[in-house]
């Protein structure tokens, strides 16, 4: 049961992850269609005792379609011909997703423009209006 460190305070147990190996998609070729080099990693976020509830919720938002209705995160890697490299890549992507979910977004403070900014806006509108009024037809009497 080795622990996989995510942050200083969060680490997940390797037993919480399940890997399955499938054949990679794409064009065929020598030795391509005979090896199960693509890796599909499953991590049950909803039932994980390692993650705080707030991190689980943010992770669900970040994961999007990669998260099932049951709260299982599914990541797939088939970029390399090597199964080992694909395993390392998919684990690195999982760690990065969880790290991203640990960041608490700052609350937005509603602000209003100041008096000077309002005055600049009105002055710019007046200047533009006078430019456009000067483009009218010239009357000859």
PDB file of C-alpha atoms in Angstrom:
ATOM      1  CA  UNK A   1       0.000   0.000   0.000  1.00  0.00           C
ATOM      2  CA  UNK A   2       2.410   2.741  -1.085  1.00  0.00           C
ATOM      3  CA  UNK A   3       1.161   6.288  -0.780  1.00  0.00           C
ATOM      4  CA  UNK A   4       1.243   8.619  -3.776  1.00  0.00           C
ATOM      5  CA  UNK A   5       2.052  12.167  -2.595  1.00  0.00           C
ATOM      6  CA  UNK A   6      -0.123  14.900  -4.085  1.00  0.00           C
ATOM      7  CA  UNK A   7       0.544  17.870  -1.808  1.00  0.00           C
ATOM      8  CA  UNK A   8       2.128  18.203   1.635  1.00  0.00           C
ATOM      9  CA  UNK A   9      -1.112  17.308   3.360  1.00  0.00           C
ATOM     10  CA  UNK A  10      -2.783  15.066   0.765  1.00  0.00           C
ATOM     11  CA  UNK A  11      -1.627  11.683  -0.451  1.00  0.00           C
ATOM     12  CA  UNK A  12      -3.668   8.887  -1.970  1.00  0.00           C
ATOM     13  CA  UNK A  13      -3.242   5.182  -1.471  1.00  0.00           C
ATOM     14  CA  UNK A  14      -2.160   3.255  -4.562  1.00  0.00           C
ATOM     15  CA  UNK A  15      -4.874   0.690  -3.772  1.00  0.00           C
ATOM     16  CA  UNK A  16      -7.503   3.349  -4.575  1.00  0.00           C
ATOM     17  CA  UNK A  17      -6.392   3.303  -8.208  1.00  0.00           C
ATOM     18  CA  UNK A  18      -7.204   0.591 -10.690  1.00  0.00           C
ATOM     19  CA  UNK A  19      -5.434   0.276 -14.011  1.00  0.00           C
ATOM     20  CA  UNK A  20      -6.542  -1.675 -17.032  1.00  0.00           C
ATOM     21  CA  UNK A  21      -4.585  -2.145 -20.213  1.00  0.00           C
ATOM     22  CA  UNK A  22      -6.182  -2.071 -23.638  1.00  0.00           C
ATOM     23  CA  UNK A  23      -5.005  -1.837 -27.199  1.00  0.00           C
ATOM     24  CA  UNK A  24      -4.264   1.612 -28.496  1.00  0.00           C
ATOM     25  CA  UNK A  25      -6.410   3.115 -31.213  1.00  0.00           C
ATOM     26  CA  UNK A  26      -5.027   4.530 -34.429  1.00  0.00           C
ATOM     27  CA  UNK A  27      -3.244   3.231 -37.440  1.00  0.00           C
ATOM     28  CA  UNK A  28      -1.882  -0.301 -37.421  1.00  0.00           C
ATOM     29  CA  UNK A  29       1.605  -1.438 -38.173  1.00  0.00           C
ATOM     30  CA  UNK A  30       4.187  -3.879 -37.052  1.00  0.00           C
ATOM     31  CA  UNK A  31       3.735  -4.838 -33.370  1.00  0.00           C
ATOM     32  CA  UNK A  32       1.050  -2.154 -32.831  1.00  0.00           C
ATOM     33  CA  UNK A  33      -2.094  -4.259 -32.795  1.00  0.00           C
ATOM     34  CA  UNK A  34      -0.597  -7.013 -30.683  1.00  0.00           C
ATOM     35  CA  UNK A  35       0.235  -5.231 -27.430  1.00  0.00           C
ATOM     36  CA  UNK A  36      -1.998  -3.732 -24.778  1.00  0.00           C
ATOM     37  CA  UNK A  37      -0.035  -0.516 -24.370  1.00  0.00           C
ATOM     38  CA  UNK A  38      -2.868   1.962 -23.668  1.00  0.00           C
ATOM     39  CA  UNK A  39      -3.615   2.523 -19.977  1.00  0.00           C
ATOM     40  CA  UNK A  40      -7.004   3.309 -18.489  1.00  0.00           C
ATOM     41  CA  UNK A  41      -6.787   4.538 -14.888  1.00  0.00           C
ATOM     42  CA  UNK A  42      -9.846   4.633 -12.632  1.00  0.00           C
ATOM     43  CA  UNK A  43      -9.985   6.576  -9.375  1.00  0.00           C
ATOM     44  CA  UNK A  44     -13.142   6.518  -7.249  1.00  0.00           C
ATOM     45  CA  UNK A  45     -13.226  10.140  -6.150  1.00  0.00           C
ATOM     46  CA  UNK A  46     -16.619   9.952  -4.428  1.00  0.00           C
ATOM     47  CA  UNK A  47     -15.558   7.147  -2.056  1.00  0.00           C
ATOM     48  CA  UNK A  48     -11.935   8.178  -1.547  1.00  0.00           C
ATOM     49  CA  UNK A  49     -11.031   8.660   2.137  1.00  0.00           C
ATOM     50  CA  UNK A  50      -7.860  10.510   1.138  1.00  0.00           C
ATOM     51  CA  UNK A  51      -9.483  13.614  -0.337  1.00  0.00           C
ATOM     52  CA  UNK A  52     -11.336  16.339   1.583  1.00  0.00           C
ATOM     53  CA  UNK A  53     -14.936  16.987   0.497  1.00  0.00           C
ATOM     54  CA  UNK A  54     -14.142  20.431  -0.945  1.00  0.00           C
ATOM     55  CA  UNK A  55     -11.371  18.973  -3.118  1.00  0.00           C
ATOM     56  CA  UNK A  56     -13.736  16.242  -4.349  1.00  0.00           C
ATOM     57  CA  UNK A  57     -16.283  18.839  -5.454  1.00  0.00           C
ATOM     58  CA  UNK A  58     -13.718  21.009  -7.242  1.00  0.00           C
ATOM     59  CA  UNK A  59     -12.203  17.900  -8.874  1.00  0.00           C
ATOM     60  CA  UNK A  60     -15.624  16.900 -10.193  1.00  0.00           C
ATOM     61  CA  UNK A  61     -15.944  20.328 -11.789  1.00  0.00           C
ATOM     62  CA  UNK A  62     -12.470  20.242 -13.305  1.00  0.00           C
ATOM     63  CA  UNK A  63     -12.775  16.649 -14.574  1.00  0.00           C
ATOM     64  CA  UNK A  64     -15.963  17.315 -16.533  1.00  0.00           C
ATOM     65  CA  UNK A  65     -16.847  14.401 -18.827  1.00  0.00           C
ATOM     66  CA  UNK A  66     -13.979  12.290 -17.506  1.00  0.00           C
ATOM     67  CA  UNK A  67     -15.980  11.788 -14.286  1.00  0.00           C
ATOM     68  CA  UNK A  68     -18.799   9.231 -14.325  1.00  0.00           C
ATOM     69  CA  UNK A  69     -22.158   9.695 -12.605  1.00  0.00           C
ATOM     70  CA  UNK A  70     -20.926   7.397  -9.809  1.00  0.00           C
ATOM     71  CA  UNK A  71     -17.976   9.711  -9.082  1.00  0.00           C
ATOM     72  CA  UNK A  72     -15.282   7.605 -10.745  1.00  0.00           C
ATOM     73  CA  UNK A  73     -12.583   9.546 -12.579  1.00  0.00           C
ATOM     74  CA  UNK A  74     -11.377   7.770 -15.735  1.00  0.00           C
ATOM     75  CA  UNK A  75      -8.142   8.848 -17.389  1.00  0.00           C
ATOM     76  CA  UNK A  76      -6.679   7.222 -20.500  1.00  0.00           C
ATOM     77  CA  UNK A  77      -3.210   7.432 -21.988  1.00  0.00           C
ATOM     78  CA  UNK A  78      -2.092   5.924 -25.262  1.00  0.00           C
ATOM     79  CA  UNK A  79       0.479   8.455 -26.441  1.00  0.00           C
ATOM     80  CA  UNK A  80       3.454   6.158 -26.169  1.00  0.00           C
ATOM     81  CA  UNK A  81       4.095   2.662 -27.500  1.00  0.00           C
ATOM     82  CA  UNK A  82       5.432   1.765 -24.072  1.00  0.00           C
ATOM     83  CA  UNK A  83       2.975   0.630 -21.432  1.00  0.00           C
ATOM     84  CA  UNK A  84       5.295   1.880 -18.687  1.00  0.00           C
ATOM     85  CA  UNK A  85       5.478   5.397 -20.152  1.00  0.00           C
ATOM     86  CA  UNK A  86       1.693   5.479 -20.559  1.00  0.00           C
ATOM     87  CA  UNK A  87       1.267   4.429 -16.900  1.00  0.00           C
ATOM     88  CA  UNK A  88       3.599   7.195 -15.768  1.00  0.00           C
ATOM     89  CA  UNK A  89       1.848   9.772 -17.929  1.00  0.00           C
ATOM     90  CA  UNK A  90      -1.659   8.915 -16.730  1.00  0.00           C
ATOM     91  CA  UNK A  91      -0.530   8.960 -13.084  1.00  0.00           C
ATOM     92  CA  UNK A  92       1.119  12.353 -13.594  1.00  0.00           C
ATOM     93  CA  UNK A  93      -2.107  13.696 -15.135  1.00  0.00           C
ATOM     94  CA  UNK A  94      -4.127  12.408 -12.160  1.00  0.00           C
ATOM     95  CA  UNK A  95      -1.751  14.066  -9.694  1.00  0.00           C
ATOM     96  CA  UNK A  96      -1.912  17.341 -11.633  1.00  0.00           C
ATOM     97  CA  UNK A  97      -5.735  17.263 -11.697  1.00  0.00           C
ATOM     98  CA  UNK A  98      -5.917  16.704  -7.944  1.00  0.00           C
ATOM     99  CA  UNK A  99      -3.347  19.459  -7.299  1.00  0.00           C
ATOM    100  CA  UNK A 100      -5.400  21.826  -9.428  1.00  0.00           C
ATOM    101  CA  UNK A 101      -8.492  20.916  -7.380  1.00  0.00           C
ATOM    102  CA  UNK A 102      -6.713  21.744  -4.112  1.00  0.00           C
ATOM    103  CA  UNK A 103      -6.390  25.399  -5.116  1.00  0.00           C
ATOM    104  CA  UNK A 104      -9.230  27.387  -3.566  1.00  0.00           C
ATOM    105  CA  UNK A 105     -10.434  30.052  -6.022  1.00  0.00           C
ATOM    106  CA  UNK A 106     -10.494  33.601  -4.709  1.00  0.00           C
ATOM    107  CA  UNK A 107     -13.939  35.074  -4.147  1.00  0.00           C
ATOM    108  CA  UNK A 108     -14.711  37.883  -6.555  1.00  0.00           C
ATOM    109  CA  UNK A 109     -15.324  41.251  -4.938  1.00  0.00           C
ATOM    110  CA  UNK A 110     -17.913  43.344  -6.765  1.00  0.00           C
ATOM    111  CA  UNK A 111     -16.535  46.786  -7.623  1.00  0.00           C
ATOM    112  CA  UNK A 112     -17.968  49.893  -9.216  1.00  0.00           C
ATOM    113  CA  UNK A 113     -16.225  52.444 -11.412  1.00  0.00           C
ATOM    114  CA  UNK A 114     -15.109  55.636  -9.649  1.00  0.00           C
ATOM    115  CA  UNK A 115     -16.205  59.209 -10.447  1.00  0.00           C
ATOM    116  CA  UNK A 116     -13.120  59.944 -12.536  1.00  0.00           C
ATOM    117  CA  UNK A 117     -13.636  56.824 -14.654  1.00  0.00           C
ATOM    118  CA  UNK A 118     -17.278  57.754 -15.258  1.00  0.00           C
ATOM    119  CA  UNK A 119     -16.254  61.291 -16.251  1.00  0.00           C
ATOM    120  CA  UNK A 120     -13.617  59.977 -18.691  1.00  0.00           C
ATOM    121  CA  UNK A 121     -16.207  57.693 -20.265  1.00  0.00           C
ATOM    122  CA  UNK A 122     -18.735  60.513 -20.712  1.00  0.00           C
ATOM    123  CA  UNK A 123     -16.064  62.857 -22.122  1.00  0.00           C
ATOM    124  CA  UNK A 124     -14.987  60.205 -24.637  1.00  0.00           C
ATOM    125  CA  UNK A 125     -18.617  59.680 -25.696  1.00  0.00           C
ATOM    126  CA  UNK A 126     -19.100  63.441 -26.170  1.00  0.00           C
ATOM    127  CA  UNK A 127     -15.930  63.727 -28.233  1.00  0.00           C
ATOM    128  CA  UNK A 128     -16.946  60.800 -30.422  1.00  0.00           C
ATOM    129  CA  UNK A 129     -20.435  62.255 -30.827  1.00  0.00           C
ATOM    130  CA  UNK A 130     -19.070  65.606 -32.000  1.00  0.00           C
ATOM    131  CA  UNK A 131     -16.805  63.846 -34.521  1.00  0.00           C
ATOM    132  CA  UNK A 132     -19.782  61.951 -35.944  1.00  0.00           C
ATOM    133  CA  UNK A 133     -21.988  65.076 -36.025  1.00  0.00           C
ATOM    134  CA  UNK A 134     -19.355  66.816 -38.107  1.00  0.00           C
ATOM    135  CA  UNK A 135     -19.759  64.163 -40.821  1.00  0.00           C
ATOM    136  CA  UNK A 136     -23.272  65.231 -41.783  1.00  0.00           C
ATOM    137  CA  UNK A 137     -24.276  66.756 -45.126  1.00  0.00           C
ATOM    138  CA  UNK A 138     -23.127  70.250 -45.752  1.00  0.00           C
ATOM    139  CA  UNK A 139     -26.025  72.655 -46.408  1.00  0.00           C
ATOM    140  CA  UNK A 140     -25.592  75.425 -48.979  1.00  0.00           C
ATOM    141  CA  UNK A 141     -28.054  78.303 -48.685  1.00  0.00           C
TER     142      UNK A 141
END
